Tab-separated table of C-alpha atoms in Angstrom:
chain	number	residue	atom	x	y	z
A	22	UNK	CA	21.615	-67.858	-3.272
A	23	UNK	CA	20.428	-67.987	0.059
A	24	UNK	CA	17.032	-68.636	0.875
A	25	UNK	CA	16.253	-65.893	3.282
A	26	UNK	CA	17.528	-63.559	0.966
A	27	UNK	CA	15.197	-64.435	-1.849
A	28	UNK	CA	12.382	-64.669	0.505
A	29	UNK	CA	12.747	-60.969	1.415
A	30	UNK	CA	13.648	-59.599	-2.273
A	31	UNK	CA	10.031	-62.140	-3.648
A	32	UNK	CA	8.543	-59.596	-0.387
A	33	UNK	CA	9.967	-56.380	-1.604
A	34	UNK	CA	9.228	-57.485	-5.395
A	35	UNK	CA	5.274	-57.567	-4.843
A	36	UNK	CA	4.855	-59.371	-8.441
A	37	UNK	CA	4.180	-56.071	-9.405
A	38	UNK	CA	7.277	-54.316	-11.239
A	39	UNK	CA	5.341	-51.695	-12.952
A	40	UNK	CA	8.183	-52.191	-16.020
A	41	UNK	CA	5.948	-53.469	-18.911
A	42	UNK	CA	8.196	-53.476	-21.981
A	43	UNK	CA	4.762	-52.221	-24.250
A	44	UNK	CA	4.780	-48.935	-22.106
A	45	UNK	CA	7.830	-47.347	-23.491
A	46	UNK	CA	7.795	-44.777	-26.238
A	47	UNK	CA	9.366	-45.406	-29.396
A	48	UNK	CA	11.838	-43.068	-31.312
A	49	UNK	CA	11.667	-42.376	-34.962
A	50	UNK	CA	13.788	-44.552	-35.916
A	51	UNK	CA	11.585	-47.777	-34.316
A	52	UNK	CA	14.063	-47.880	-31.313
A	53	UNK	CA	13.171	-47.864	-27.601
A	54	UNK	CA	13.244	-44.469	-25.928
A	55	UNK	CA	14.694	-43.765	-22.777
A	56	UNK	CA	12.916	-45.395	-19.568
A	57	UNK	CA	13.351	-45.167	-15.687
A	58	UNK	CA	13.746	-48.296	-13.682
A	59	UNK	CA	11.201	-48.842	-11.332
A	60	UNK	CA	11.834	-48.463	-7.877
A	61	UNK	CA	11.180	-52.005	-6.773
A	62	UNK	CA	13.796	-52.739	-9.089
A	63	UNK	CA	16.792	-50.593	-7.681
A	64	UNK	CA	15.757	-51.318	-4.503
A	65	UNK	CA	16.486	-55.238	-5.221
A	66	UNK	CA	19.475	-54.561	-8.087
A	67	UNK	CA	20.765	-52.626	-4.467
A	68	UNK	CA	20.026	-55.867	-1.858
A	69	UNK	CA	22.014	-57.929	-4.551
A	70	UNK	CA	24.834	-55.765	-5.009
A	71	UNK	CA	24.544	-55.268	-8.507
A	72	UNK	CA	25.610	-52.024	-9.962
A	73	UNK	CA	25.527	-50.379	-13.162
A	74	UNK	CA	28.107	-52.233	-15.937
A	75	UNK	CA	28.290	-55.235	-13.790
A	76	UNK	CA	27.890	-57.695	-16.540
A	77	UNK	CA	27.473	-61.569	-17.602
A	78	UNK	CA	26.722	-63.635	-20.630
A	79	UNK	CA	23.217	-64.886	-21.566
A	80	UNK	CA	21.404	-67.212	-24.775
A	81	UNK	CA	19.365	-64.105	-25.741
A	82	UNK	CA	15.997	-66.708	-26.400
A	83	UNK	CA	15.996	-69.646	-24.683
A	84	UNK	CA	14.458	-71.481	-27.664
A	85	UNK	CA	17.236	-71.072	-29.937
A	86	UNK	CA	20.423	-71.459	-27.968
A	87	UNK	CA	24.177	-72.253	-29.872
A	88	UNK	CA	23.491	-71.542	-32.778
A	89	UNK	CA	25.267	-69.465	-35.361
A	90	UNK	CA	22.604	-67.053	-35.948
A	91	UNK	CA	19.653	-66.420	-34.264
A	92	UNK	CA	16.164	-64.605	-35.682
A	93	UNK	CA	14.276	-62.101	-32.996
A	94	UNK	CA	11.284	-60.436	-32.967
A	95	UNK	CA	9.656	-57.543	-31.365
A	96	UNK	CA	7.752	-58.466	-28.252
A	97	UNK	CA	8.900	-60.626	-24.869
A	98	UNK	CA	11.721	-62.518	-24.630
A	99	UNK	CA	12.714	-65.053	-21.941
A	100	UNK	CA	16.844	-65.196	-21.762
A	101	UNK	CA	19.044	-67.607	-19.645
A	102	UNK	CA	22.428	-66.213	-17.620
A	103	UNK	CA	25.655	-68.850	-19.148
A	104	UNK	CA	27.817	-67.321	-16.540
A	105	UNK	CA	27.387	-65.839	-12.744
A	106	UNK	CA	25.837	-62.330	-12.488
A	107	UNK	CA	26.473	-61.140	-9.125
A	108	UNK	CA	24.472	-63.431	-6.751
A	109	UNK	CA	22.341	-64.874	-10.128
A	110	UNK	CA	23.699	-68.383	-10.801
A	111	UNK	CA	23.710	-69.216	-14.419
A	112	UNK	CA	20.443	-70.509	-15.498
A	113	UNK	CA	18.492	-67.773	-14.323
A	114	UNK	CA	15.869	-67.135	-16.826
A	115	UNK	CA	15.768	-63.290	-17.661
A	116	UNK	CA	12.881	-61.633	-19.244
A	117	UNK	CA	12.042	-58.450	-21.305
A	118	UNK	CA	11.076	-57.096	-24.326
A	119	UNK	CA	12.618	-56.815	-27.804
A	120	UNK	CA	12.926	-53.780	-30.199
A	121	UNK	CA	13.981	-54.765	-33.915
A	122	UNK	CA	13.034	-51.499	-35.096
A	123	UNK	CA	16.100	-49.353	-34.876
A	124	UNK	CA	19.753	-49.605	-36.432
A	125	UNK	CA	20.487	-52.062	-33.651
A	126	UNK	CA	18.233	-54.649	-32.257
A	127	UNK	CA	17.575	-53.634	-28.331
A	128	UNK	CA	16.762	-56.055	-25.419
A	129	UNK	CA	15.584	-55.157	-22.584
A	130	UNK	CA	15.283	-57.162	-19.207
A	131	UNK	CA	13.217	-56.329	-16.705
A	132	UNK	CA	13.220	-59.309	-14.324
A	133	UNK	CA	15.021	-62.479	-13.351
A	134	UNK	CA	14.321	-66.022	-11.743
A	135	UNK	CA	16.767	-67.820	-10.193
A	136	UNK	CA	16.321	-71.542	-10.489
A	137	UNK	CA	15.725	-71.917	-6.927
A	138	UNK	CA	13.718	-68.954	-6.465
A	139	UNK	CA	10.734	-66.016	-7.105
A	140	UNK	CA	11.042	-63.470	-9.564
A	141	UNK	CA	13.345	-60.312	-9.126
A	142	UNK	CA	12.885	-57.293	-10.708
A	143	UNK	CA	16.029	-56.083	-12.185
A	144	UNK	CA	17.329	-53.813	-14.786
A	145	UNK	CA	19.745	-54.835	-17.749
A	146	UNK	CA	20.742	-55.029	-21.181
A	147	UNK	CA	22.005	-56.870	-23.797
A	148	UNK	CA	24.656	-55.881	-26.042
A	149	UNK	CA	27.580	-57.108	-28.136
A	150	UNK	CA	31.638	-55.933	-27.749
A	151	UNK	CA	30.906	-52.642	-29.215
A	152	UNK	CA	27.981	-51.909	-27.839
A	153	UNK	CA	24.387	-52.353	-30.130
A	154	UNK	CA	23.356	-56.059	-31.371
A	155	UNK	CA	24.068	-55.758	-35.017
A	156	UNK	CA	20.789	-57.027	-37.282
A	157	UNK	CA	20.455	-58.090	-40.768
A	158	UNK	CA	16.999	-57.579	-42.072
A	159	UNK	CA	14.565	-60.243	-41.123
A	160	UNK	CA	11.842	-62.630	-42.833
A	161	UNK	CA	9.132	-60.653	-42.076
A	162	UNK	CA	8.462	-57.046	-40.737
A	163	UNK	CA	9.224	-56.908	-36.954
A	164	UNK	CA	11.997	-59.659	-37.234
A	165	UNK	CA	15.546	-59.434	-37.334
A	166	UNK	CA	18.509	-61.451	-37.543
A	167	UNK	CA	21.251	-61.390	-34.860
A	168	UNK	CA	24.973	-63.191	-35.826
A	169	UNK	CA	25.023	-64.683	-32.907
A	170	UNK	CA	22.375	-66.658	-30.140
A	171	UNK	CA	24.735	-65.455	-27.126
A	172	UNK	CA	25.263	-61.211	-25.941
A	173	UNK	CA	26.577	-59.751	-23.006
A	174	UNK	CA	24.275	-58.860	-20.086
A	175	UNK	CA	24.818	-55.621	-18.450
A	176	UNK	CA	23.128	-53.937	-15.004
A	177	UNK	CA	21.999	-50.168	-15.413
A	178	UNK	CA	20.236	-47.912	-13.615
A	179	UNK	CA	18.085	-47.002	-16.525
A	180	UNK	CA	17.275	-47.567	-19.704
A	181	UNK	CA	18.295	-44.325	-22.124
């Protein structure tokens, strides 16, 4: 990515997203509820080019990558890209907050680092084929068990 480029967006970015993932309501059901994206974030998602349902792959926790199952819990997560997103190389380390709550596990990202650069805010999900990230019940309350350590990563203009 170019230099100058990240320079500006690390500028526009302020290393203050006003995005915390503890912020959001919660819907009966233990699920996220619907959030706006913060400015700072379309305003970046826009410099980048990246629109809502533009999409990559990503090792939804960085700790546990290739394996055949994977167990999440509620709270932060830090994500890596396995495949370009837009101008994001792979390796950029997304972060956001995890939901276990609901019928689906939900993951939300609110900002990325490239390897060679500051943090971005961003907007994006991550989600399976079909849409939700299927969960078996997990060891302990506010765990969950996902199939598989890899989802898709999609752009959106807010979280509903």
């Amino acid at each position: 990515m170019n230099v100058t480029l990240l320079r500006s967006l690390a500028a526009i970015s302020c290393l203050s997203f006003g995005c915390a993932g503890s912020s959001v309501s919660t819907r009966p059901d233990g699920g996220p509820g619907p959030q706006a994206c913060s400015e700072k974030a379309l305003e970046v998602m826009k410099i980048l080019q990246l629109r809502p349902g533009d999409s990559s792959t990503a090792e939804i926790d960085a700790n546990q990558t290739s394996q055949q199952s994977i167990i999440v819990n509620d709270g932060p997560v830090e994500s890596y890209l396995t495949e370009d997103l837009g101008p994001l190389s792979p390796v950029t380390r997304l972060y956001g907050q995890i939901w276990t709550g609901g019928p689906n596990v939900v993951i939300r990202y609110y900002e990325a680092r490239p390897p060679d650069g500051e943090p971005l805010p961003i907007c994006a999900v991550a989600r399976l084929g079909r849409g939700g990230l299927l969960k078996r019940p997990g060891p302990r309350p506010g765990s969950a068990v996902l199939e598989f350590s890899r989802a898709g990563i999609y752009i959106v203009d807010a979280f509903r």
